[in-house]
Structure formats: C-alpha cells, structure tokens
PDB file of C-alpha atoms in Angstrom:
ATOM      1  CA  MET A   1      11.158 -30.684  10.971  1.00  0.00           C
ATOM      2  CA  LYS A   2      10.413 -28.367  13.857  1.00  0.00           C
ATOM      3  CA  GLU A   3       6.843 -28.464  15.094  1.00  0.00           C
ATOM      4  CA  LEU A   4       4.800 -25.395  15.885  1.00  0.00           C
ATOM      5  CA  HIS A   5       1.084 -25.624  16.496  1.00  0.00           C
ATOM      6  CA  LEU A   6      -0.434 -22.668  14.705  1.00  0.00           C
ATOM      7  CA  VAL A   7      -3.827 -23.639  13.327  1.00  0.00           C
ATOM      8  CA  GLY A   8      -5.030 -27.176  13.824  1.00  0.00           C
ATOM      9  CA  GLU A   9      -2.752 -30.146  13.224  1.00  0.00           C
ATOM     10  CA  MET A  10       0.422 -30.024  11.181  1.00  0.00           C
ATOM     11  CA  SER A  11      -0.044 -31.459   7.693  1.00  0.00           C
ATOM     12  CA  GLU A  12       2.290 -33.665   5.684  1.00  0.00           C
ATOM     13  CA  THR A  13       3.433 -30.586   3.820  1.00  0.00           C
ATOM     14  CA  GLY A  14       5.027 -27.612   5.497  1.00  0.00           C
ATOM     15  CA  ARG A  15       3.401 -24.359   6.391  1.00  0.00           C
ATOM     16  CA  LEU A  16       4.013 -20.783   5.301  1.00  0.00           C
ATOM     17  CA  VAL A  17       3.537 -18.158   8.004  1.00  0.00           C
ATOM     18  CA  LEU A  18       3.391 -14.442   7.201  1.00  0.00           C
ATOM     19  CA  LEU A  19       4.810 -12.385  10.045  1.00  0.00           C
ATOM     20  CA  GLY A  20       3.528  -8.882  10.754  1.00  0.00           C
ATOM     21  CA  ALA A  21       6.778  -7.112  11.666  1.00  0.00           C
ATOM     22  CA  PRO A  22       7.121  -3.973  13.816  1.00  0.00           C
ATOM     23  CA  LEU A  23       7.056  -0.732  11.833  1.00  0.00           C
ATOM     24  CA  GLY A  24       9.837   0.695  13.947  1.00  0.00           C
ATOM     25  CA  ASN A  25       9.417  -0.065  17.640  1.00  0.00           C
ATOM     26  CA  PRO A  26      10.552  -3.662  18.358  1.00  0.00           C
ATOM     27  CA  ALA A  27       8.230  -3.775  21.395  1.00  0.00           C
ATOM     28  CA  ASP A  28       5.292  -4.019  18.975  1.00  0.00           C
ATOM     29  CA  ALA A  29       6.294  -7.568  17.997  1.00  0.00           C
ATOM     30  CA  SER A  30       3.720 -10.054  19.245  1.00  0.00           C
ATOM     31  CA  ALA A  31       4.472 -13.146  21.292  1.00  0.00           C
ATOM     32  CA  ARG A  32       3.419 -15.245  18.323  1.00  0.00           C
ATOM     33  CA  PHE A  33       5.799 -13.335  16.049  1.00  0.00           C
ATOM     34  CA  ARG A  34       8.652 -14.249  18.392  1.00  0.00           C
ATOM     35  CA  GLU A  35       7.513 -17.862  18.624  1.00  0.00           C
ATOM     36  CA  VAL A  36       7.353 -18.386  14.872  1.00  0.00           C
ATOM     37  CA  LEU A  37      10.642 -16.560  14.300  1.00  0.00           C
ATOM     38  CA  ALA A  38      12.408 -18.868  16.738  1.00  0.00           C
ATOM     39  CA  ALA A  39      10.773 -22.078  15.494  1.00  0.00           C
ATOM     40  CA  ALA A  40      10.857 -21.660  11.709  1.00  0.00           C
ATOM     41  CA  ASP A  41      13.103 -23.927   9.694  1.00  0.00           C
ATOM     42  CA  VAL A  42      13.601 -21.151   7.138  1.00  0.00           C
ATOM     43  CA  VAL A  43      13.048 -17.408   7.571  1.00  0.00           C
ATOM     44  CA  ALA A  44      12.688 -15.519   4.295  1.00  0.00           C
ATOM     45  CA  ALA A  45      13.455 -11.865   5.026  1.00  0.00           C
ATOM     46  CA  GLU A  46      13.249  -8.754   2.875  1.00  0.00           C
ATOM     47  CA  ASP A  47      16.447  -7.508   4.546  1.00  0.00           C
ATOM     48  CA  THR A  48      18.451 -10.155   6.377  1.00  0.00           C
ATOM     49  CA  ARG A  49      20.564  -7.618   8.260  1.00  0.00           C
ATOM     50  CA  ARG A  50      17.498  -5.796   9.540  1.00  0.00           C
ATOM     51  CA  LEU A  51      15.950  -9.094  10.601  1.00  0.00           C
ATOM     52  CA  THR A  52      19.121 -10.025  12.487  1.00  0.00           C
ATOM     53  CA  ARG A  53      19.008  -6.703  14.361  1.00  0.00           C
ATOM     54  CA  LEU A  54      15.337  -7.167  15.160  1.00  0.00           C
ATOM     55  CA  ALA A  55      15.897 -10.689  16.485  1.00  0.00           C
ATOM     56  CA  ARG A  56      18.698  -9.369  18.663  1.00  0.00           C
ATOM     57  CA  ASP A  57      16.475  -6.567  20.002  1.00  0.00           C
ATOM     58  CA  LEU A  58      13.777  -9.139  20.782  1.00  0.00           C
ATOM     59  CA  ASP A  59      16.277 -11.538  22.366  1.00  0.00           C
ATOM     60  CA  VAL A  60      15.101 -14.237  19.960  1.00  0.00           C
ATOM     61  CA  THR A  61      17.459 -16.871  18.601  1.00  0.00           C
ATOM     62  CA  VAL A  62      16.633 -17.708  15.001  1.00  0.00           C
ATOM     63  CA  GLY A  63      17.462 -21.399  14.815  1.00  0.00           C
ATOM     64  CA  GLY A  64      16.534 -21.880  11.184  1.00  0.00           C
ATOM     65  CA  ARG A  65      18.227 -20.746   8.011  1.00  0.00           C
ATOM     66  CA  ILE A  66      17.800 -17.074   7.089  1.00  0.00           C
ATOM     67  CA  VAL A  67      17.500 -16.310   3.370  1.00  0.00           C
ATOM     68  CA  SER A  68      16.838 -13.073   1.525  1.00  0.00           C
ATOM     69  CA  TYR A  69      13.500 -12.556  -0.212  1.00  0.00           C
ATOM     70  CA  PHE A  70      13.063  -9.174  -1.842  1.00  0.00           C
ATOM     71  CA  GLU A  71      11.856  -7.625  -5.072  1.00  0.00           C
ATOM     72  CA  GLY A  72      15.067  -8.438  -6.919  1.00  0.00           C
ATOM     73  CA  ASN A  73      15.081 -12.190  -6.224  1.00  0.00           C
ATOM     74  CA  GLU A  74      11.398 -13.057  -5.654  1.00  0.00           C
ATOM     75  CA  GLU A  75      10.992 -14.773  -9.015  1.00  0.00           C
ATOM     76  CA  ARG A  76      14.049 -16.974  -8.543  1.00  0.00           C
ATOM     77  CA  ARG A  77      13.626 -17.726  -4.840  1.00  0.00           C
ATOM     78  CA  THR A  78       9.888 -18.492  -4.824  1.00  0.00           C
ATOM     79  CA  PRO A  79      10.145 -22.007  -6.352  1.00  0.00           C
ATOM     80  CA  GLU A  80      13.043 -22.781  -3.992  1.00  0.00           C
ATOM     81  CA  LEU A  81      10.891 -21.911  -0.978  1.00  0.00           C
ATOM     82  CA  VAL A  82       7.924 -23.843  -2.343  1.00  0.00           C
ATOM     83  CA  ASP A  83      10.165 -26.910  -2.592  1.00  0.00           C
ATOM     84  CA  VAL A  84      11.135 -26.414   1.066  1.00  0.00           C
ATOM     85  CA  LEU A  85       7.477 -26.118   2.029  1.00  0.00           C
ATOM     86  CA  ALA A  86       6.518 -29.182   0.011  1.00  0.00           C
ATOM     87  CA  ALA A  87       9.224 -31.136   1.840  1.00  0.00           C
ATOM     88  CA  GLY A  88       7.399 -30.478   5.102  1.00  0.00           C
ATOM     89  CA  TYR A  89       9.268 -27.554   6.613  1.00  0.00           C
ATOM     90  CA  LEU A  90       8.017 -24.418   8.357  1.00  0.00           C
ATOM     91  CA  VAL A  91       8.832 -21.212   6.459  1.00  0.00           C
ATOM     92  CA  ALA A  92       8.326 -17.740   7.923  1.00  0.00           C
ATOM     93  CA  LEU A  93       8.120 -14.696   5.655  1.00  0.00           C
ATOM     94  CA  VAL A  94       8.965 -11.286   7.100  1.00  0.00           C
ATOM     95  CA  THR A  95       9.421  -7.844   5.531  1.00  0.00           C
ATOM     96  CA  ASP A  96      11.103  -4.729   6.876  1.00  0.00           C
ATOM     97  CA  GLY A  97       7.867  -3.668   8.561  1.00  0.00           C
ATOM     98  CA  GLY A  98       4.159  -4.436   8.430  1.00  0.00           C
ATOM     99  CA  MET A  99       2.468  -7.361   6.708  1.00  0.00           C
ATOM    100  CA  PRO A 100       4.082  -9.178   3.779  1.00  0.00           C
ATOM    101  CA  SER A 101       2.308  -8.712   0.428  1.00  0.00           C
ATOM    102  CA  VAL A 102       0.991  -5.217   1.295  1.00  0.00           C
ATOM    103  CA  SER A 103       3.219  -3.177  -1.049  1.00  0.00           C
ATOM    104  CA  ASP A 104       6.012  -5.513   0.074  1.00  0.00           C
ATOM    105  CA  PRO A 105       7.323  -8.895  -1.121  1.00  0.00           C
ATOM    106  CA  GLY A 106       5.029 -11.804  -0.403  1.00  0.00           C
ATOM    107  CA  TYR A 107       2.173 -12.110  -2.881  1.00  0.00           C
ATOM    108  CA  ARG A 108       4.156 -14.239  -5.312  1.00  0.00           C
ATOM    109  CA  LEU A 109       5.132 -16.743  -2.612  1.00  0.00           C
ATOM    110  CA  VAL A 110       1.634 -16.857  -1.091  1.00  0.00           C
ATOM    111  CA  ARG A 111       0.121 -17.570  -4.498  1.00  0.00           C
ATOM    112  CA  ALA A 112       2.707 -20.239  -5.332  1.00  0.00           C
ATOM    113  CA  ALA A 113       2.289 -21.937  -1.952  1.00  0.00           C
ATOM    114  CA  LEU A 114      -1.478 -22.057  -2.303  1.00  0.00           C
ATOM    115  CA  ASP A 115      -1.196 -23.407  -5.832  1.00  0.00           C
ATOM    116  CA  ALA A 116       1.076 -26.153  -4.455  1.00  0.00           C
ATOM    117  CA  GLY A 117      -1.468 -27.064  -1.790  1.00  0.00           C
ATOM    118  CA  VAL A 118       0.642 -25.708   1.080  1.00  0.00           C
ATOM    119  CA  PRO A 119      -1.222 -24.234   4.085  1.00  0.00           C
ATOM    120  CA  VAL A 120      -0.687 -20.491   4.519  1.00  0.00           C
ATOM    121  CA  THR A 121      -1.434 -18.600   7.716  1.00  0.00           C
ATOM    122  CA  ALA A 122      -0.276 -15.423   9.457  1.00  0.00           C
ATOM    123  CA  ALA A 123       0.925 -14.089  12.759  1.00  0.00           C
ATOM    124  CA  PRO A 124      -0.820 -10.741  12.251  1.00  0.00           C
ATOM    125  CA  GLY A 125       0.798  -7.610  13.494  1.00  0.00           C
ATOM    126  CA  PRO A 126       1.510  -3.954  12.716  1.00  0.00           C
ATOM    127  CA  SER A 127       0.373  -2.346   9.486  1.00  0.00           C
ATOM    128  CA  ALA A 128       1.311   1.142   8.340  1.00  0.00           C
ATOM    129  CA  VAL A 129      -1.978   1.352   6.435  1.00  0.00           C
ATOM    130  CA  THR A 130      -4.339   0.858   9.368  1.00  0.00           C
ATOM    131  CA  THR A 131      -2.058   2.646  11.849  1.00  0.00           C
ATOM    132  CA  ALA A 132      -1.921   5.800   9.733  1.00  0.00           C
ATOM    133  CA  LEU A 133      -5.634   5.576   9.007  1.00  0.00           C
ATOM    134  CA  ALA A 134      -6.490   5.413  12.701  1.00  0.00           C
ATOM    135  CA  LEU A 135      -4.152   8.295  13.567  1.00  0.00           C
ATOM    136  CA  SER A 136      -5.268  10.535  10.704  1.00  0.00           C
ATOM    137  CA  GLY A 137      -8.473  11.727  12.313  1.00  0.00           C
ATOM    138  CA  LEU A 138     -10.260  11.049   9.024  1.00  0.00           C
ATOM    139  CA  PRO A 139     -13.198   8.656   8.503  1.00  0.00           C
ATOM    140  CA  CYS A 140     -12.103   5.017   8.820  1.00  0.00           C
ATOM    141  CA  ASP A 141     -15.363   3.170   8.170  1.00  0.00           C
ATOM    142  CA  ARG A 142     -14.674   2.922   4.437  1.00  0.00           C
ATOM    143  CA  PHE A 143     -11.254   3.291   2.852  1.00  0.00           C
ATOM    144  CA  CYS A 144      -9.151   2.123  -0.061  1.00  0.00           C
ATOM    145  CA  PHE A 145      -5.406   1.519  -0.190  1.00  0.00           C
ATOM    146  CA  GLU A 146      -3.645   2.700  -3.347  1.00  0.00           C
ATOM    147  CA  GLY A 147      -0.070   1.783  -2.430  1.00  0.00           C
ATOM    148  CA  PHE A 148       2.639   3.830  -4.153  1.00  0.00           C
ATOM    149  CA  LEU A 149       1.622   6.372  -6.768  1.00  0.00           C
ATOM    150  CA  PRO A 150       3.334   6.216 -10.182  1.00  0.00           C
ATOM    151  CA  ARG A 151       6.829   7.681 -10.118  1.00  0.00           C
ATOM    152  CA  THR A 152       6.527   9.926 -13.174  1.00  0.00           C
ATOM    153  CA  GLY A 153       4.513  13.128 -13.009  1.00  0.00           C
ATOM    154  CA  GLY A 154       2.258  12.464 -15.985  1.00  0.00           C
ATOM    155  CA  ALA A 155       1.283   8.977 -14.876  1.00  0.00           C
ATOM    156  CA  ARG A 156       0.779  10.172 -11.302  1.00  0.00           C
ATOM    157  CA  ARG A 157      -1.512  13.022 -12.346  1.00  0.00           C
ATOM    158  CA  SER A 158      -3.517  10.676 -14.561  1.00  0.00           C
ATOM    159  CA  ARG A 159      -3.997   8.234 -11.657  1.00  0.00           C
ATOM    160  CA  LEU A 160      -5.068  11.049  -9.330  1.00  0.00           C
ATOM    161  CA  ARG A 161      -7.601  12.403 -11.806  1.00  0.00           C
ATOM    162  CA  ALA A 162      -9.174   8.953 -11.868  1.00  0.00           C
ATOM    163  CA  LEU A 163      -9.323   8.904  -8.052  1.00  0.00           C
ATOM    164  CA  ALA A 164     -10.570  12.449  -7.473  1.00  0.00           C
ATOM    165  CA  ALA A 165     -14.224  11.415  -7.175  1.00  0.00           C
ATOM    166  CA  GLU A 166     -13.538   8.454  -4.853  1.00  0.00           C
ATOM    167  CA  GLU A 167     -15.687   8.953  -1.737  1.00  0.00           C
ATOM    168  CA  ARG A 168     -13.759   6.550   0.513  1.00  0.00           C
ATOM    169  CA  THR A 169     -10.757   7.694   2.520  1.00  0.00           C
ATOM    170  CA  LEU A 170      -7.581   7.047   0.518  1.00  0.00           C
ATOM    171  CA  VAL A 171      -4.273   5.706   1.842  1.00  0.00           C
ATOM    172  CA  PHE A 172      -1.011   6.020  -0.096  1.00  0.00           C
ATOM    173  CA  PHE A 173       2.633   5.146   0.458  1.00  0.00           C
ATOM    174  CA  GLU A 174       5.160   7.636  -0.913  1.00  0.00           C
ATOM    175  CA  ALA A 175       8.917   8.039  -1.027  1.00  0.00           C
ATOM    176  CA  PRO A 176      10.292  11.135   0.738  1.00  0.00           C
ATOM    177  CA  HIS A 177      11.997  12.517  -2.371  1.00  0.00           C
ATOM    178  CA  ARG A 178       8.652  12.462  -4.250  1.00  0.00           C
ATOM    179  CA  ILE A 179       6.270  13.522  -1.484  1.00  0.00           C
ATOM    180  CA  ALA A 180       6.298  17.273  -2.221  1.00  0.00           C
ATOM    181  CA  ALA A 181       5.515  16.739  -5.916  1.00  0.00           C
ATOM    182  CA  ALA A 182       2.891  14.111  -5.079  1.00  0.00           C
ATOM    183  CA  LEU A 183       1.150  16.441  -2.626  1.00  0.00           C
ATOM    184  CA  ALA A 184       1.156  19.278  -5.155  1.00  0.00           C
ATOM    185  CA  ASP A 185      -0.467  16.970  -7.711  1.00  0.00           C
ATOM    186  CA  LEU A 186      -2.972  15.756  -5.103  1.00  0.00           C
ATOM    187  CA  ALA A 187      -3.957  19.344  -4.257  1.00  0.00           C
ATOM    188  CA  ALA A 188      -4.427  20.116  -7.951  1.00  0.00           C
ATOM    189  CA  ALA A 189      -6.510  16.999  -8.620  1.00  0.00           C
ATOM    190  CA  PHE A 190      -8.535  16.799  -5.388  1.00  0.00           C
ATOM    191  CA  GLY A 191      -8.670  20.462  -4.383  1.00  0.00           C
ATOM    192  CA  ALA A 192      -6.384  22.349  -2.004  1.00  0.00           C
ATOM    193  CA  ASP A 193      -8.976  22.217   0.779  1.00  0.00           C
ATOM    194  CA  ARG A 194      -9.294  18.408   0.890  1.00  0.00           C
ATOM    195  CA  PRO A 195      -8.311  17.235   4.427  1.00  0.00           C
ATOM    196  CA  ALA A 196      -5.272  14.971   4.680  1.00  0.00           C
ATOM    197  CA  ALA A 197      -2.698  13.621   7.121  1.00  0.00           C
ATOM    198  CA  LEU A 198       0.963  12.892   6.479  1.00  0.00           C
ATOM    199  CA  CYS A 199       2.233  10.152   8.810  1.00  0.00           C
ATOM    200  CA  ARG A 200       6.003   9.895   8.992  1.00  0.00           C
ATOM    201  CA  GLU A 201       8.222   7.341  10.765  1.00  0.00           C
ATOM    202  CA  LEU A 202       5.298   5.602  12.487  1.00  0.00           C
ATOM    203  CA  THR A 203       6.101   4.133  15.934  1.00  0.00           C
ATOM    204  CA  LYS A 204       9.707   5.345  15.708  1.00  0.00           C
ATOM    205  CA  THR A 205      11.500   7.922  17.850  1.00  0.00           C
ATOM    206  CA  TYR A 206      10.739  10.805  15.491  1.00  0.00           C
ATOM    207  CA  GLU A 207       7.161   9.854  14.623  1.00  0.00           C
ATOM    208  CA  GLU A 208       5.301  12.831  13.181  1.00  0.00           C
ATOM    209  CA  ILE A 209       1.662  13.247  12.132  1.00  0.00           C
ATOM    210  CA  VAL A 210       0.837  16.416  10.195  1.00  0.00           C
ATOM    211  CA  ARG A 211      -2.890  16.993   9.654  1.00  0.00           C
ATOM    212  CA  ARG A 212      -3.649  19.790   7.178  1.00  0.00           C
ATOM    213  CA  PRO A 213      -5.569  20.458   3.954  1.00  0.00           C
ATOM    214  CA  LEU A 214      -3.719  19.207   0.885  1.00  0.00           C
ATOM    215  CA  GLY A 215      -2.670  22.683  -0.265  1.00  0.00           C
ATOM    216  CA  GLU A 216      -1.095  23.529   3.097  1.00  0.00           C
ATOM    217  CA  LEU A 217       0.437  20.097   3.362  1.00  0.00           C
ATOM    218  CA  ALA A 218       2.059  20.508  -0.070  1.00  0.00           C
ATOM    219  CA  ASP A 219       3.608  23.821   1.023  1.00  0.00           C
ATOM    220  CA  TRP A 220       4.780  22.257   4.283  1.00  0.00           C
ATOM    221  CA  ALA A 221       6.444  19.346   2.497  1.00  0.00           C
ATOM    222  CA  ALA A 222       8.143  21.649  -0.021  1.00  0.00           C
ATOM    223  CA  GLU A 223       9.652  23.659   2.844  1.00  0.00           C
ATOM    224  CA  ARG A 224      10.509  20.813   5.199  1.00  0.00           C
ATOM    225  CA  GLU A 225      11.550  18.073   2.748  1.00  0.00           C
ATOM    226  CA  PRO A 226      10.427  15.333   5.190  1.00  0.00           C
ATOM    227  CA  ARG A 227      12.492  12.166   5.399  1.00  0.00           C
ATOM    228  CA  GLY A 228      11.760   8.617   6.423  1.00  0.00           C
ATOM    229  CA  GLU A 229       8.892   6.277   5.618  1.00  0.00           C
ATOM    230  CA  ILE A 230       5.711   8.150   4.751  1.00  0.00           C
ATOM    231  CA  THR A 231       2.087   7.050   4.715  1.00  0.00           C
ATOM    232  CA  LEU A 232      -0.409   9.596   3.409  1.00  0.00           C
ATOM    233  CA  VAL A 233      -4.109   9.560   4.276  1.00  0.00           C
ATOM    234  CA  VAL A 234      -6.518  11.722   2.259  1.00  0.00           C
ATOM    235  CA  ALA A 235     -10.213  12.300   2.879  1.00  0.00           C
ATOM    236  CA  GLY A 236     -12.595  10.988   0.252  1.00  0.00           C
ATOM    237  CA  ALA A 237     -14.511  13.252  -2.074  1.00  0.00           C
ATOM    238  CA  PRO A 238     -17.662  14.750  -0.546  1.00  0.00           C
ATOM    239  CA  GLU A 239     -20.860  13.181  -1.773  1.00  0.00           C
ATOM    240  CA  SER A 240     -22.180  15.226  -4.652  1.00  0.00           C
ATOM    241  CA  ALA A 241     -25.472  16.920  -3.903  1.00  0.00           C
ATOM    242  CA  ALA A 242     -25.973  17.850  -7.521  1.00  0.00           C
ATOM    243  CA  GLU A 243     -28.080  15.714  -9.839  1.00  0.00           C
ATOM    244  CA  ARG A 244     -26.395  13.901 -12.683  1.00  0.00           C
ATOM    245  CA  PRO A 245     -26.237  16.160 -15.741  1.00  0.00           C
ATOM    246  CA  ASP A 246     -28.136  15.008 -18.813  1.00  0.00           C
ATOM    247  CA  ASP A 247     -26.374  13.351 -21.727  1.00  0.00           C
ATOM    248  CA  ASP A 248     -26.337  16.492 -23.876  1.00  0.00           C
ATOM    249  CA  THR A 249     -24.582  18.410 -21.091  1.00  0.00           C
ATOM    250  CA  LEU A 250     -21.956  15.728 -20.757  1.00  0.00           C
ATOM    251  CA  ARG A 251     -21.315  15.583 -24.488  1.00  0.00           C
ATOM    252  CA  ALA A 252     -21.042  19.364 -24.648  1.00  0.00           C
ATOM    253  CA  ALA A 253     -18.592  19.422 -21.744  1.00  0.00           C
ATOM    254  CA  VAL A 254     -16.361  16.840 -23.432  1.00  0.00           C
ATOM    255  CA  ALA A 255     -16.555  18.662 -26.784  1.00  0.00           C
ATOM    256  CA  ALA A 256     -15.562  21.953 -25.148  1.00  0.00           C
ATOM    257  CA  ARG A 257     -12.458  20.386 -23.643  1.00  0.00           C
ATOM    258  CA  GLU A 258     -11.530  18.763 -26.936  1.00  0.00           C
ATOM    259  CA  ALA A 259     -11.863  22.156 -28.626  1.00  0.00           C
ATOM    260  CA  ALA A 260      -9.490  23.545 -26.001  1.00  0.00           C
ATOM    261  CA  GLY A 261      -6.844  21.018 -27.030  1.00  0.00           C
ATOM    262  CA  LEU A 262      -7.370  17.992 -24.783  1.00  0.00           C
ATOM    263  CA  SER A 263      -7.488  14.510 -26.221  1.00  0.00           C
ATOM    264  CA  ARG A 264     -10.880  12.832 -26.065  1.00  0.00           C
ATOM    265  CA  ARG A 265      -9.581  10.445 -23.411  1.00  0.00           C
ATOM    266  CA  ASP A 266      -8.404  13.278 -21.157  1.00  0.00           C
ATOM    267  CA  ALA A 267     -11.538  15.300 -21.821  1.00  0.00           C
ATOM    268  CA  ILE A 268     -13.732  12.392 -20.742  1.00  0.00           C
ATOM    269  CA  THR A 269     -11.600  11.873 -17.636  1.00  0.00           C
ATOM    270  CA  GLU A 270     -11.907  15.533 -16.617  1.00  0.00           C
ATOM    271  CA  VAL A 271     -15.681  15.608 -17.140  1.00  0.00           C
ATOM    272  CA  ALA A 272     -16.118  12.379 -15.152  1.00  0.00           C
ATOM    273  CA  THR A 273     -14.060  13.871 -12.318  1.00  0.00           C
ATOM    274  CA  GLU A 274     -15.954  17.174 -12.362  1.00  0.00           C
ATOM    275  CA  TYR A 275     -19.349  15.516 -12.064  1.00  0.00           C
ATOM    276  CA  GLY A 276     -18.308  12.625  -9.826  1.00  0.00           C
ATOM    277  CA  LEU A 277     -19.141  10.017 -12.464  1.00  0.00           C
ATOM    278  CA  ARG A 278     -17.400   6.880 -13.602  1.00  0.00           C
ATOM    279  CA  ARG A 279     -15.231   7.466 -16.645  1.00  0.00           C
ATOM    280  CA  ARG A 280     -16.771   4.561 -18.537  1.00  0.00           C
ATOM    281  CA  ASP A 281     -20.253   6.057 -18.068  1.00  0.00           C
ATOM    282  CA  VAL A 282     -19.173   9.340 -19.654  1.00  0.00           C
ATOM    283  CA  TYR A 283     -17.375   7.394 -22.399  1.00  0.00           C
ATOM    284  CA  THR A 284     -20.567   5.495 -23.180  1.00  0.00           C
ATOM    285  CA  VAL A 285     -22.610   8.696 -23.401  1.00  0.00           C
ATOM    286  CA  VAL A 286     -20.081  10.417 -25.685  1.00  0.00           C
ATOM    287  CA  HIS A 287     -19.723   7.495 -28.067  1.00  0.00           C
ATOM    288  CA  ALA A 288     -23.438   6.734 -28.149  1.00  0.00           C
ATOM    289  CA  GLY A 289     -24.021  10.074 -29.892  1.00  0.00           C
ATOM    290  CA  PRO A 290     -27.115  12.279 -29.706  1.00  0.00           C
TER     291      PRO A 290
END
C-alpha cells in the first residue's frame, strides 16, 4: 500500500480522500490535490477521460488504478471501493469539478466508508457554490444551497413557492436548457425585482457573471439561451415589517383561495408565502378551526 501522511498516522484500514477538483481552470488545483492524485492506490472519478486530461494538464502521473464512479454505477461500485478501503488501500474520489457529494457523486461512498469504520478526509478545493456566492455581490453571511430544482414545471413552481419567504441568500444549480424557464418561475414566485446573479462557466475562458433582478435576468436568458455550467444566486426575501395576521385573517385568506379554485394545500402554501409564515403554521391555524 502506498503511504501518504494526511491526518495523523495511517490506520490498519485504508483512507478515503475527497478531492476538491478545479471548476475549469487546472491552475486552481492545490498542491495537496496533486499529491493525493499521484499517491492514491485507486482513483474513483466521475469521468475518467476528464480526469486523465486534468492529470495531464497538471503534469501528474496517476500511479494507481482509475475507475469510474458516477450516478449510474454508484450503487454497484460503492461496496467494491469499501472492500478496497477495508483492505488498507488509499482511495481518492474526484468529480468533474468542485467537492464530491455536493450535487455530485460521493455521499453514498462517504456514508458506506464511515459505516465500515474507514477514515474519511478531504483535500478541500474549489466549490461552485461558494465561488458563485462570493462573486454575486449578494449577502453571504447566511445562505442555503438548494442544488438542482425539479425538472418539471409543476414540481419546480411548487418548490419555489415554498422557498419564496426564505430570508437567506439562495444558491441553485441549473441546466442550460432549463435556465430560462427556471428564471421565469423564480420571477413569478419571488417577484421580478428580487436581485440575483447568474454565474456561468466559472473560472473558465468564457466565465460570465450577470447581475440583474430576476425579471430582467429571465428576459436575458430567454434571448441569449446561455450555455455551459450555471450556478444561480438569488437574494433572500426581505424581512417582513408587517405583524403576523390574526388567525381569522389567515383562515379567511385560505378560504378565499379555495373558493377561487385552489386546493386547500395550494391555498395554504400561497397564504404562507404571502405573509412570510411557515406552511405548517398556517395549516395548524386552518385545521384548528375558529
């Protein structure tokens, strides 16, 4: 087994190391990233061809075995890698960019390794989430990461209605062919004037940061049809200055929406969003009765 001193002494079992890979610019790879990549007995990569190109760009010779580890084979390959770890070998996990497990393969293997008593550590590196957040010009002191929005319009709009009152800055990933529709739904749910930033192709040659209100950003995306990897940052909802409405007002608001044709579930969701309340609180008021 190859030895690499990462944290303390090597144990009798192997070690799993999560590698924070460059988002686009190979120069962002850390010295530790290079060291682990060269020393690992097995490198589990989301895309083996991309990893091979990256290693070549970094002038790193990968001495260990390279295996694929992506969404389609995670379930099958995880126990194989745990067996390798249990046998005392060093396994590195790397995705196409950023940290494994963050909307990328990795969580399943991390959980299985921990359950098997295998030490897990990381060579931290680039992250599209924090990079986009820092570049957005929006508040960074409190934020929440929502990953990819649902692919279908109805599910996406339902998720956004639930998030409309969130006061923390929101970070999303989105596919280029869905970004225009997603932005239109965001503008409808959050308000066209809500500040946002679309971060495209971070750290790459054609990096682009577009900072506009959601309504303008939706129009821009519909016209431009942006390509590449997209991270979207949206300002949180402003703190409500209004006092919480009384229970009778909430019940009346829900009843009015039901009379207009909404289901009770959707009516409660809309009222909660309008008043900046938690949906379950409105639900409790409605079902408690007068």
